[in-house]
mmCIF file of C-alpha atoms and ligand atoms in Angstrom:
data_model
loop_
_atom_site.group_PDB
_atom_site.id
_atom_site.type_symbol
_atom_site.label_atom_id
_atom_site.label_comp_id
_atom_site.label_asym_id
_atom_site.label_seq_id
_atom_site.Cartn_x
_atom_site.Cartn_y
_atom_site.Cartn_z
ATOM 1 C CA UNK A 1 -26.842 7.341 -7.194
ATOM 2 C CA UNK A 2 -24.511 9.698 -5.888
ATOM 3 C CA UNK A 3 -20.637 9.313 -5.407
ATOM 4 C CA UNK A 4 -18.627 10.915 -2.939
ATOM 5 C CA UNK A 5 -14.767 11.677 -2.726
ATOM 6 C CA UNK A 6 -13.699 8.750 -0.247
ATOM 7 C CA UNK A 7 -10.316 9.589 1.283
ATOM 8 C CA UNK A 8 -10.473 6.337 3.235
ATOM 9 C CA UNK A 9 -6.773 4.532 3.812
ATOM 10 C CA UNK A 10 -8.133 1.452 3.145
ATOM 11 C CA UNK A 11 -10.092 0.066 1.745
ATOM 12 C CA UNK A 12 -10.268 2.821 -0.649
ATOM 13 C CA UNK A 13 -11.283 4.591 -3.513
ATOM 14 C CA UNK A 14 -11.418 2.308 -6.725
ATOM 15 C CA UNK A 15 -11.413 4.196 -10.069
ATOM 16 C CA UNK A 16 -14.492 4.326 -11.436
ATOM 17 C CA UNK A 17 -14.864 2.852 -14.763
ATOM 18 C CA UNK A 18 -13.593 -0.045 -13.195
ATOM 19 C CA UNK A 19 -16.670 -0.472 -10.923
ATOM 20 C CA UNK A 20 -18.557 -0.165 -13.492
ATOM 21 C CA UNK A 21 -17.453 -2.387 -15.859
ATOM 22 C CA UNK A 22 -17.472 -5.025 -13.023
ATOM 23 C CA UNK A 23 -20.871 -3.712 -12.535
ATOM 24 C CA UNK A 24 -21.461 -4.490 -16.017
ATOM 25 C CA UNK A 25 -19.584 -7.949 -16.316
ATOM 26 C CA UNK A 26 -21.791 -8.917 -12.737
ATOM 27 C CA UNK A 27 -24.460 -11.346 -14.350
ATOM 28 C CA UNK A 28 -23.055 -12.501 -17.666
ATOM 29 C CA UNK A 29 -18.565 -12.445 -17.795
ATOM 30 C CA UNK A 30 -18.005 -12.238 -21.375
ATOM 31 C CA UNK A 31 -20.348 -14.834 -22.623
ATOM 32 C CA UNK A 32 -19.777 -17.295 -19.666
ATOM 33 C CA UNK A 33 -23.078 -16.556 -18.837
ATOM 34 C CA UNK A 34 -21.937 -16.048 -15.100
ATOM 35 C CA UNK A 35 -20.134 -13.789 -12.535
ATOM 36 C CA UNK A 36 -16.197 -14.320 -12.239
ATOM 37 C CA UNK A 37 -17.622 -15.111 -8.468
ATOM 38 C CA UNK A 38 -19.065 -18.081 -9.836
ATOM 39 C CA UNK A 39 -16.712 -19.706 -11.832
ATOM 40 C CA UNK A 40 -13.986 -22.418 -11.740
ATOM 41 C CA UNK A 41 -10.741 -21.527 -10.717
ATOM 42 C CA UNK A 42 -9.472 -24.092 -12.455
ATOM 43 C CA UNK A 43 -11.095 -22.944 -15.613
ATOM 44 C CA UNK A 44 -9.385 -21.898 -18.897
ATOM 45 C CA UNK A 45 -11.728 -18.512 -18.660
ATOM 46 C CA UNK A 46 -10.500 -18.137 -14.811
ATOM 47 C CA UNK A 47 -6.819 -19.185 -15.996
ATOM 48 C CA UNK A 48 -6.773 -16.063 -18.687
ATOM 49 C CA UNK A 49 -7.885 -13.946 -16.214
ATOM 50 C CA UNK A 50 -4.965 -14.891 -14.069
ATOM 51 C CA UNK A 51 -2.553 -14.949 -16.232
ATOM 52 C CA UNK A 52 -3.663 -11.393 -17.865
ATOM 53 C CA UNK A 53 -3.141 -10.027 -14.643
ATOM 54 C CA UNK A 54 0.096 -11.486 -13.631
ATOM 55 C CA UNK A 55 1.721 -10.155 -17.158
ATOM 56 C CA UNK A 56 0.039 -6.969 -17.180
ATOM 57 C CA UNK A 57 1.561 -6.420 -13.495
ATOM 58 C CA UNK A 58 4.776 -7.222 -14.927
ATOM 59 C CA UNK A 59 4.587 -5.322 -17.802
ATOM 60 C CA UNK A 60 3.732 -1.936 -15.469
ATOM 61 C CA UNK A 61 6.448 -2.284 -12.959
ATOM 62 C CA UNK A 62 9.062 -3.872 -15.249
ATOM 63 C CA UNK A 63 9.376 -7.399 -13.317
ATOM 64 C CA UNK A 64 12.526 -9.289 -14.685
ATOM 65 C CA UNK A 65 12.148 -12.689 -15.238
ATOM 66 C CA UNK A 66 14.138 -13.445 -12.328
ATOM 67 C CA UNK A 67 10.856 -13.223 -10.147
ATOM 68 C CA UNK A 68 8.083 -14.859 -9.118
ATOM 69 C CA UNK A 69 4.143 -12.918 -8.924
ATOM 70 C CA UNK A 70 2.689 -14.488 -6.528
ATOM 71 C CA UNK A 71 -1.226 -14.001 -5.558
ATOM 72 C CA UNK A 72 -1.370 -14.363 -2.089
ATOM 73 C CA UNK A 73 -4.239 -14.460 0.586
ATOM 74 C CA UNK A 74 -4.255 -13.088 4.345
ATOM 75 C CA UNK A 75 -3.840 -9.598 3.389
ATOM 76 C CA UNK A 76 -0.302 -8.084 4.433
ATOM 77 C CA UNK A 77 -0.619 -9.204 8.348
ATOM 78 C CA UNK A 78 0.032 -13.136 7.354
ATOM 79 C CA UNK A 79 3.169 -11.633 5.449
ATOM 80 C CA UNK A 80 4.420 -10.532 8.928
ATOM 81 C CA UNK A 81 4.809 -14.237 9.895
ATOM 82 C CA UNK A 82 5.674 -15.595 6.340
ATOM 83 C CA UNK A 83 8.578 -13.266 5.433
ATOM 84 C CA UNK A 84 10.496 -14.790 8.783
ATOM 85 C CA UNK A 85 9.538 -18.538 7.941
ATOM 86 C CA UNK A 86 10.770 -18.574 4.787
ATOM 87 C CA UNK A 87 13.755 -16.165 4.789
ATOM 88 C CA UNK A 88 15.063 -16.591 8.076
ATOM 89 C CA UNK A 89 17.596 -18.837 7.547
ATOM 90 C CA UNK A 90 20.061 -17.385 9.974
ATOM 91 C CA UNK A 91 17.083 -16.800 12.210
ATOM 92 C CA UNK A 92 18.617 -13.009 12.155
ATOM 93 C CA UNK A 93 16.962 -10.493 10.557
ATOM 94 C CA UNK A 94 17.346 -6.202 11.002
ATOM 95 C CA UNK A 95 13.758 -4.002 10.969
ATOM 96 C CA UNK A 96 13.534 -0.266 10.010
ATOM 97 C CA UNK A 97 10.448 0.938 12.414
ATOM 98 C CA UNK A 98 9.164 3.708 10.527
ATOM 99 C CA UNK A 99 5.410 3.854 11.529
ATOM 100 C CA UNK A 100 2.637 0.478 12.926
ATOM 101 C CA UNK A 101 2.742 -1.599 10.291
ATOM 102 C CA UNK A 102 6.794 -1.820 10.684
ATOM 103 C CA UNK A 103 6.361 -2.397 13.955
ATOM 104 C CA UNK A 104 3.862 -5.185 13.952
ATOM 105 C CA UNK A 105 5.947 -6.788 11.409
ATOM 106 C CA UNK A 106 9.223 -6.502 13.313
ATOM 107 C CA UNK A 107 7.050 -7.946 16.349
ATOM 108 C CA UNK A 108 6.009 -10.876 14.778
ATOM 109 C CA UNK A 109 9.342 -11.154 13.395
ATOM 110 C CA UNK A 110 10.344 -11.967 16.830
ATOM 111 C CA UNK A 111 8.522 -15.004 17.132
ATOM 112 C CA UNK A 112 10.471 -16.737 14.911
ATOM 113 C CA UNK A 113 14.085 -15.326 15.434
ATOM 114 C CA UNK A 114 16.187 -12.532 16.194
ATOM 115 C CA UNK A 115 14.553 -9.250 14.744
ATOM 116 C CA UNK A 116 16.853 -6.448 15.559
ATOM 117 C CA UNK A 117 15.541 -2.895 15.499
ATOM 118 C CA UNK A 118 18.079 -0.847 13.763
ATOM 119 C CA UNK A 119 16.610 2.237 12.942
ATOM 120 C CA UNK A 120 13.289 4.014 14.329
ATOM 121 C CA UNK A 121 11.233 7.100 14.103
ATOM 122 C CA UNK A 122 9.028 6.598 17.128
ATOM 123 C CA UNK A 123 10.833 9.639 18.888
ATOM 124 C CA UNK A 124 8.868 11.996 16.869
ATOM 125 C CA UNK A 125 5.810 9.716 16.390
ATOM 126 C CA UNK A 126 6.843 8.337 13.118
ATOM 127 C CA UNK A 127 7.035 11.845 11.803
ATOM 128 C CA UNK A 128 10.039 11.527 9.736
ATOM 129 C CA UNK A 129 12.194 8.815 7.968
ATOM 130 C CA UNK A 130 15.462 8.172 9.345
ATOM 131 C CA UNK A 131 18.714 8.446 7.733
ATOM 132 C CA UNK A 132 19.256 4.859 6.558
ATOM 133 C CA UNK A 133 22.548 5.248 4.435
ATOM 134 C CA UNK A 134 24.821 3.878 7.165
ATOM 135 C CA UNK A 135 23.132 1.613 9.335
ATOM 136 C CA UNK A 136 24.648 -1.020 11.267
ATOM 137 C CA UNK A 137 23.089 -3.973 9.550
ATOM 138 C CA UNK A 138 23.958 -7.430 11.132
ATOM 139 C CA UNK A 139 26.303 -9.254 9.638
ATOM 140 C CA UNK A 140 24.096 -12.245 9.841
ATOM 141 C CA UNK A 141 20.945 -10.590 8.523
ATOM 142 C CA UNK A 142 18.892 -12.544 6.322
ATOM 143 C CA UNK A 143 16.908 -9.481 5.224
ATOM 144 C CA UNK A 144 16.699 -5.786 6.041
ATOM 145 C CA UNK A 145 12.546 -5.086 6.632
ATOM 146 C CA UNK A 146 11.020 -1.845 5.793
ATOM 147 C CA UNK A 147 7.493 -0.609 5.026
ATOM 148 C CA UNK A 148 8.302 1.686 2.633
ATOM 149 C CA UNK A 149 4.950 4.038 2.783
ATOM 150 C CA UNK A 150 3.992 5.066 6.089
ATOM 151 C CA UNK A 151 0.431 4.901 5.903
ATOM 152 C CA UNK A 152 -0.948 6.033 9.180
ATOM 153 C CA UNK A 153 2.193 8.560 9.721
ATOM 154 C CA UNK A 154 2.308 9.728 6.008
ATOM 155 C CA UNK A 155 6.000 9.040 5.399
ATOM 156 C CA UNK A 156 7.399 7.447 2.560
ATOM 157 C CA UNK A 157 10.906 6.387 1.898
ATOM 158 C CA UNK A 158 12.074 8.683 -1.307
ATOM 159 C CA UNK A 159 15.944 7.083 -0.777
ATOM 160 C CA UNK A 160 15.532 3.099 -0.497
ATOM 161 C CA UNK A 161 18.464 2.164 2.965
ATOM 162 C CA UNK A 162 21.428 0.944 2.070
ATOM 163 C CA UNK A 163 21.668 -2.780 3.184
ATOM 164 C CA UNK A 164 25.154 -3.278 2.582
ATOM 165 C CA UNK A 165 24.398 -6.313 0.334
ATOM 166 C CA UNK A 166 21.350 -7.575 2.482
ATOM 167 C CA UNK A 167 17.974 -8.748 1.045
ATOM 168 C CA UNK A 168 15.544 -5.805 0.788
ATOM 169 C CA UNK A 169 12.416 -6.530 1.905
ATOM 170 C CA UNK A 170 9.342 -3.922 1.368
ATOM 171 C CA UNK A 171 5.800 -3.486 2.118
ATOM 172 C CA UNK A 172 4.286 -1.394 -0.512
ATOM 173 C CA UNK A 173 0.704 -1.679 0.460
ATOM 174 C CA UNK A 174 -0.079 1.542 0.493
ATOM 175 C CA UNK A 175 1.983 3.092 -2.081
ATOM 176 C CA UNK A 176 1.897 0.034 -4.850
ATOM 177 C CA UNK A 177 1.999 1.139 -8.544
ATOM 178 C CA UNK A 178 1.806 4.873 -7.497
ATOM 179 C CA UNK A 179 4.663 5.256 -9.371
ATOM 180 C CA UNK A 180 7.252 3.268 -11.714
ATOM 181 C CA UNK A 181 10.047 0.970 -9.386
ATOM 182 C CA UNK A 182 13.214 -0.740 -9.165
ATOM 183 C CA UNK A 183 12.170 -4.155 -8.666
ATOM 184 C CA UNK A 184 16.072 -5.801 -8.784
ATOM 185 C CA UNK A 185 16.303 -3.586 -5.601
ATOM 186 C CA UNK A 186 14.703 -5.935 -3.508
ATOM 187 C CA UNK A 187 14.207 -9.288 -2.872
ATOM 188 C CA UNK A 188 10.355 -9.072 -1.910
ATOM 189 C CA UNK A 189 7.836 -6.626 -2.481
ATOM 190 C CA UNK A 190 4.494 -7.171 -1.047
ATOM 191 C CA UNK A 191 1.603 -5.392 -0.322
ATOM 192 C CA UNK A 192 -2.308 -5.860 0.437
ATOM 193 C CA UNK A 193 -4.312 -4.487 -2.355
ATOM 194 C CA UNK A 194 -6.899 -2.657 -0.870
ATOM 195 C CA UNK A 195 -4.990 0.475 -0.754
ATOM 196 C CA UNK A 196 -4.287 1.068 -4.485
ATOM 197 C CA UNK A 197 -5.179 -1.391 -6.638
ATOM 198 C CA UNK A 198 -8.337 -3.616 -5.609
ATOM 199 C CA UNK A 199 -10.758 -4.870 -2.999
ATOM 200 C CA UNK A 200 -9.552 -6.215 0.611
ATOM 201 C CA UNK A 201 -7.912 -9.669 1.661
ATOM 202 C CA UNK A 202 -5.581 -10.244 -0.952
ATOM 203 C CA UNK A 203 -1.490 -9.576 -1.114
ATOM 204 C CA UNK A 204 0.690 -9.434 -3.995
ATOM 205 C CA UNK A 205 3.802 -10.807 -3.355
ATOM 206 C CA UNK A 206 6.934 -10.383 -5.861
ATOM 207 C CA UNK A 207 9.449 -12.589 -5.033
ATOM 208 C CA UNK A 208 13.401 -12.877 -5.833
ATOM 209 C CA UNK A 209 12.931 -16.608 -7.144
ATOM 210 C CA UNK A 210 15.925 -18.081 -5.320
ATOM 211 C CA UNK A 211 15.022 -16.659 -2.078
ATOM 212 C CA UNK A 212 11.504 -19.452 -2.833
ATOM 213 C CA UNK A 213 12.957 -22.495 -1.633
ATOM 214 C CA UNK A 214 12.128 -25.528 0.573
ATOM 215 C CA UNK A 215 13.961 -24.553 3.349
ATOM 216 C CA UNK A 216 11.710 -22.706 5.310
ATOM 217 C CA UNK A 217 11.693 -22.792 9.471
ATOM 218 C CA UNK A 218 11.026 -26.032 11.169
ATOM 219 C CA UNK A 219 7.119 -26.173 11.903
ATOM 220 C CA UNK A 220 6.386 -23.583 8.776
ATOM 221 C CA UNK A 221 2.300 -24.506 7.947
ATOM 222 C CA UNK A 222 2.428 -26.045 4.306
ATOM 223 C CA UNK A 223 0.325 -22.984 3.011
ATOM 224 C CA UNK A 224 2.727 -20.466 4.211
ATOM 225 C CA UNK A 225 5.501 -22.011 1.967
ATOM 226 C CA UNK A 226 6.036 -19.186 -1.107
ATOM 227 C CA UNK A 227 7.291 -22.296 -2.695
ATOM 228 C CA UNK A 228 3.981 -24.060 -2.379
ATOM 229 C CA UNK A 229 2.011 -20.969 -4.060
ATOM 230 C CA UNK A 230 4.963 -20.454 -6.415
ATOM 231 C CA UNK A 231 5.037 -23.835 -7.750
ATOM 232 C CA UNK A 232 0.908 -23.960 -8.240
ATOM 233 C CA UNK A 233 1.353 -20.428 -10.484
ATOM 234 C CA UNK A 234 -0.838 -18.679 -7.218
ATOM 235 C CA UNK A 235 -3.829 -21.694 -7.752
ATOM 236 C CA UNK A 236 -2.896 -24.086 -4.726
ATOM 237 C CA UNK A 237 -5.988 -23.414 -2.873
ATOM 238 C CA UNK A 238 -9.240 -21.711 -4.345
ATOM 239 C CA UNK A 239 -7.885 -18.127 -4.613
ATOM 240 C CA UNK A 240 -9.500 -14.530 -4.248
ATOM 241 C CA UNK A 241 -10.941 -15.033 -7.647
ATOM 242 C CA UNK A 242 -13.101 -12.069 -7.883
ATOM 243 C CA UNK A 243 -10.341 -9.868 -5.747
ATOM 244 C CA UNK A 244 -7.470 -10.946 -8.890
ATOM 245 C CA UNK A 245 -10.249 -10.044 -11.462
ATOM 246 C CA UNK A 246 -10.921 -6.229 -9.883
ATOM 247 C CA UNK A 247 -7.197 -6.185 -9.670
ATOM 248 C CA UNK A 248 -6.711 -7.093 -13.269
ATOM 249 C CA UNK A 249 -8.730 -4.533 -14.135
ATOM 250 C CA UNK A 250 -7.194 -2.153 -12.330
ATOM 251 C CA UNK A 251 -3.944 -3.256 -14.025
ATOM 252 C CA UNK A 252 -5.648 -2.459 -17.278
ATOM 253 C CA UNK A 253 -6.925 1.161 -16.065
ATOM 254 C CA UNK A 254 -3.499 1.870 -14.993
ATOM 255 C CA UNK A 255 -1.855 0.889 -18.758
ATOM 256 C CA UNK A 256 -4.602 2.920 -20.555
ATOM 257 C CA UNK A 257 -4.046 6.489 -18.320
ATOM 258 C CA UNK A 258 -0.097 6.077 -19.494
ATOM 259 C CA UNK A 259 1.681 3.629 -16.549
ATOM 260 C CA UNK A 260 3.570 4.313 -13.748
ATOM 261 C CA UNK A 261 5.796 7.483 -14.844
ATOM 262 C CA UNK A 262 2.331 8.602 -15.684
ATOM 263 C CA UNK A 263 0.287 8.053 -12.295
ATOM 264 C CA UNK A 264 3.656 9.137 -10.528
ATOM 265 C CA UNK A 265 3.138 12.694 -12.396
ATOM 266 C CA UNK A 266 -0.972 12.840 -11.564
ATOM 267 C CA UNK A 267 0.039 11.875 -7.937
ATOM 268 C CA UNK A 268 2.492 14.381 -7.581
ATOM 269 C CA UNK A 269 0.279 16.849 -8.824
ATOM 270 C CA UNK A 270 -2.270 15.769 -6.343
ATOM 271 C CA UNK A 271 -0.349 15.985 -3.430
ATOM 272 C CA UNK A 272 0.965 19.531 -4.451
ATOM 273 C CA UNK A 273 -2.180 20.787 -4.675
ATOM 274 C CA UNK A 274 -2.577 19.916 -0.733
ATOM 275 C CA UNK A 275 0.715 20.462 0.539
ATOM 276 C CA UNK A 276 0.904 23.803 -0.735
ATOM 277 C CA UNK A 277 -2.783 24.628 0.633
ATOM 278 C CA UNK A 278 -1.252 22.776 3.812
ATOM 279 C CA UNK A 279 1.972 25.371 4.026
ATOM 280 C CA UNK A 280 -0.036 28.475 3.278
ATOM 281 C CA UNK A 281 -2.376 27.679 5.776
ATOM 282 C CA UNK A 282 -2.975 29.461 8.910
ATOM 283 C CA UNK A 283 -5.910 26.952 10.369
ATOM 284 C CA UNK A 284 -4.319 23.670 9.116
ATOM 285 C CA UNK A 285 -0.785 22.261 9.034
ATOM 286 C CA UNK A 286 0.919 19.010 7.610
ATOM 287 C CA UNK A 287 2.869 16.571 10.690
ATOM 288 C CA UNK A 288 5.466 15.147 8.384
ATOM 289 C CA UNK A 289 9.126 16.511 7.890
ATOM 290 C CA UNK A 290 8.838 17.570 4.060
ATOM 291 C CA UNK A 291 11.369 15.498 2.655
ATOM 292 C CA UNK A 292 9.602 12.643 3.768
ATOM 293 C CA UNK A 293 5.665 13.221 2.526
ATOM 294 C CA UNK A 294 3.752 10.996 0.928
ATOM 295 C CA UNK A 295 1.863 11.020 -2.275
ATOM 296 C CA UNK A 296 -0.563 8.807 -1.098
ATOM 297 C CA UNK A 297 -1.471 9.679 2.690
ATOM 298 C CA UNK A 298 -1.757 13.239 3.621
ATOM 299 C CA UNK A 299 -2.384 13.661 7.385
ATOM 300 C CA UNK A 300 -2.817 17.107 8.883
ATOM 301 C CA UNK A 301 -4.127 19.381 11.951
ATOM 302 C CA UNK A 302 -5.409 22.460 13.142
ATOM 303 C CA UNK A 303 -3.674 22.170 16.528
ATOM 304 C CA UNK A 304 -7.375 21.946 18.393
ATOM 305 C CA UNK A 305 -9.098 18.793 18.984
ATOM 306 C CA UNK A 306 -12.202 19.948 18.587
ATOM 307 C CA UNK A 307 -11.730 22.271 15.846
ATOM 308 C CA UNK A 308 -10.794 19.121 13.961
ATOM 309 C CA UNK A 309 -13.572 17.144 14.859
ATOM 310 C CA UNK A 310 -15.865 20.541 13.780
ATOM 311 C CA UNK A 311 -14.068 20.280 10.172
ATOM 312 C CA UNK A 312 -14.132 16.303 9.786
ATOM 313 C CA UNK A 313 -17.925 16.942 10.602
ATOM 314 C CA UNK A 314 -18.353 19.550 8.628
ATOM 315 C CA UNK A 315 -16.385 17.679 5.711
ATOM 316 C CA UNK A 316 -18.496 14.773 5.939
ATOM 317 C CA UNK A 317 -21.472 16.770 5.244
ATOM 318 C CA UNK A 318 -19.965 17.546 2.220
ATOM 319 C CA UNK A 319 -19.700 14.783 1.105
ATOM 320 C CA UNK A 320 -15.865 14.232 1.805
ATOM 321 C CA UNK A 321 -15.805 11.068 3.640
ATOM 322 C CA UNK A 322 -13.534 9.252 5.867
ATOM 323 C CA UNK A 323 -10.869 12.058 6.655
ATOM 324 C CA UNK A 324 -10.359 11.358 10.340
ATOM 325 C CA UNK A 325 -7.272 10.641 11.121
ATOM 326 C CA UNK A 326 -5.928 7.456 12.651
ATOM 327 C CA UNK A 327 -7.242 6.796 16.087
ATOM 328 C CA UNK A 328 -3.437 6.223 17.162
ATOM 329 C CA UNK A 329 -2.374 9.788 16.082
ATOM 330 C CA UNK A 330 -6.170 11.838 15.867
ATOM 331 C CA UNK A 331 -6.608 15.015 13.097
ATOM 332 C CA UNK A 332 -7.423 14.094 9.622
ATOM 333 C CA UNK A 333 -5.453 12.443 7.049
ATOM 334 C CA UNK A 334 -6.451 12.389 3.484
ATOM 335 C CA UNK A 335 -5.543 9.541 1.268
ATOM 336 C CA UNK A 336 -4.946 10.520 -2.225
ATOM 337 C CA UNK A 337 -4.391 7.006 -3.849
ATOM 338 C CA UNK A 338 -4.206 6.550 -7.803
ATOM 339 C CA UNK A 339 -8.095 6.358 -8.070
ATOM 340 C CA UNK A 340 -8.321 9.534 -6.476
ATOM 341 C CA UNK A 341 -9.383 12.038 -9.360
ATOM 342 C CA UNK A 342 -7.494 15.587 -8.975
ATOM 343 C CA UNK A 343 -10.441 16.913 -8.702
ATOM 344 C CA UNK A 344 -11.144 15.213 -5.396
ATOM 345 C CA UNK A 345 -8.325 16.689 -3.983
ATOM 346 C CA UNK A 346 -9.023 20.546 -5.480
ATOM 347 C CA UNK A 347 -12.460 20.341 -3.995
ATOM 348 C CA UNK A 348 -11.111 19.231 -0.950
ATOM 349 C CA UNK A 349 -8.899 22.371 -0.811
ATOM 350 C CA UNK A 350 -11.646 24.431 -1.655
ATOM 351 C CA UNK A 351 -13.279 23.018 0.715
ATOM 352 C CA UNK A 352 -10.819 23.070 3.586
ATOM 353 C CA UNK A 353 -10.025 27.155 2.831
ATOM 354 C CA UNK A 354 -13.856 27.690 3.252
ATOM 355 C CA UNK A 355 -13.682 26.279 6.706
ATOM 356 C CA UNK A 356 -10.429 28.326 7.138
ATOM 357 C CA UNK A 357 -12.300 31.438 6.037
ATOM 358 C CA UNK A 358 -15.208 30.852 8.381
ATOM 359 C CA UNK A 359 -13.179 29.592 11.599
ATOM 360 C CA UNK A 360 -11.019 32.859 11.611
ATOM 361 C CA UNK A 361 -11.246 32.896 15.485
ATOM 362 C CA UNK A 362 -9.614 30.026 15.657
ATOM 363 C CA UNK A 363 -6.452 31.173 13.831
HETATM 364 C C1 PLP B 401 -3.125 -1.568 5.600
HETATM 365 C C2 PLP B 401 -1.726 -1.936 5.763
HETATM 366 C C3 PLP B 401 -1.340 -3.181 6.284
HETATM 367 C C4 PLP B 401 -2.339 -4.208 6.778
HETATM 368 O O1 PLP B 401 -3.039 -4.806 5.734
HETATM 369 P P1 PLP B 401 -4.049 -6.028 5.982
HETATM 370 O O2 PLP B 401 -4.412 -6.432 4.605
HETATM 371 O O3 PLP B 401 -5.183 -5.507 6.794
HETATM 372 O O4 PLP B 401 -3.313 -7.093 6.709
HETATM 373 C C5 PLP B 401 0.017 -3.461 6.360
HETATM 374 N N1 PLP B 401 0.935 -2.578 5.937
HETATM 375 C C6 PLP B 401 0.598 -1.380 5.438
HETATM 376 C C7 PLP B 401 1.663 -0.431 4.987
HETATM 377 C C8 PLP B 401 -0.739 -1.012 5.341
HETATM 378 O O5 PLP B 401 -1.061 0.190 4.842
#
């Protein structure tokens, strides 16, 4: 068997102990004598499992009581329709278009009412984060949209906007428990979990409990009412069973390396390590304004198309997979989620100031 250092965006890198005590658990769960991908969901064993995970999420990012964990399926995409059916009331709502994902989400947005765009960054393709401390939110807005880690772009919000009183409402996928958060800031968090925390087609949604209600749009399918998922504690249909299980471990893994504060300080470490390679450089350089970076996605270039591909190539071999960039913006872009180990990322830079050293013409 041999590993390599995945630098994927998603899905990504899981940490490895929790593969294999999955791998471990596969046949037999604890004496159930079968795999969690067997079992009930409706059973007391499946039920612990839930639970577990649900307070151990809490317990990590400090959820007050005041809101509702909800389990959600669809991955973040079916969030894009169900944030405007259920909070919509004014059928007004303002978007922040910081990278794609914004942007699809503001589109579907306008399906359902009016999404205004107040704020973009498509100028400088999504290079940057715009300076949201006095925008002109609509007086009528149910909710002020961002996606609050950039993951194609590599821009993260370090300042959350000021909504004048408005509903905050995030997508974290891509930077979820990568570091500790103010969850009475907002009124939803959500974010797919193949990113950071577990395998694809699941969402975790944390939800503001009165904005779960029963008035959602006219026409809203009964299984994209929060309420309905909220009310059956996540268990309304037959779940991602196995996906809350990998998730619940990962919960675990995170509590036992020292919590958010903790993984903030790894990741900050780990992104230092290439941003610093990245401004010494004279082959490659970052495309994000600094004060924006992310932790979690690191995209780069060497200026030359092909010179990239050479070093993706070249990379690959190396057993460094998956750090083409996205096919919307081309070079490479490493993601460095939680499960990435540091020393991922300092062979990595070893590896990218060997190719430095040996493509001197180039420079
Ligand atoms: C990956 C990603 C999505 C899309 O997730 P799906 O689960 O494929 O729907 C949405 N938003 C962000 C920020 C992402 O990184």
């Amino acid at each position: 068997m041999k590993r390599v250092y995945n630098f994927s965006a998603g899905p990504a890198v899981l940490p490895e102990e929790v593969l294999r005590e999955a791998a471990e658990e596969m046949l037999d769960y604890r004496g159930t004598g079968m795999s969690v991908m067997e079992m009930s969901h409706r059973s007391k064993v499946f039920e612990g499992i839930l639970n577990e995970a649900e307070s151990d999420l809490r317990e990590l990012m400090h959820i007050p009581a005041g809101y509702k964990v909800l389990f959600l399926q669809g991955g973040a995409h079916l969030q894009f329709a169900m944030i405007p059916m259920n909070l919509m009331k004014n059928r007004t709502a303002d978007y922040i278009v910081t990278g794609q994902w914004a942007k699809k989400a503001w589109k579907e947005a306008q399906i359902y009412g009016k999404a205004n765009k107040i704020a973009s960054s498509e100028d400088e393709t999504f290079s940057y984060i715009p300076d949201c401390s006095d925008l002109d939110i609509s007086s009528d807005a149910d909710y002020v949209y961002i996606c609050e880690n950039n993951t194609i772009y590599g821009t993260k919000f370090h300042t959350l906007p000021n909504t004048k009183g408005k509903i905050l409402v995030s997508d974290v996928s891509s930077c979820f428990l990568s570091e500790p958060v103010d969850v009475e800031k907002y009124g939803l968090i959500y974010g797919g979990v193949q990113k950071n925390i577990g395998p694809a087609g699941m969402v975790i949604a944390i939800i503001r409990e009165d904005l779960i209600t029963e008035d959602t749009l006219p026409g809203t399918p009964t299984y994209m009412k929060y309420k309905i998922h909220a009310d059956a504690n996540s268990l309304y249909n037959t779940p991602n069973a196995y996906c809350i299980y990998m998730c619940g471990k990962v919960f675990k893994w995170i509590q036992r390396t020292g919590g958010l504060a903790a993984m903030k300080a790894r990741n900050e470490e780990k992104a230092a390590l290439l941003y610093d390679f990245l401004d010494e450089s004279r082959l490659f350089r970052g495309t994000v304004r600094k004060e924006d970076r992310s932790l979690m996605n690191v995209p780069f270039v060497t200026g030359d198309a092909q010179t990239d591909a050479a070093f993706v190539k070249a990379a690959e071999e190396a057993g460094f997979v998956n750090l083409k960039g996205h096919r919307s913006v081309g070079g490479m872009r490493a993601s460095i989620y939680n499960a990435m180990p540091r020393a991922g990322v300092e062979a990595l830079v070893e590896f990218m100031r060997k190719f430095e050293e040996e493509n001197k013409a180039h420079v």
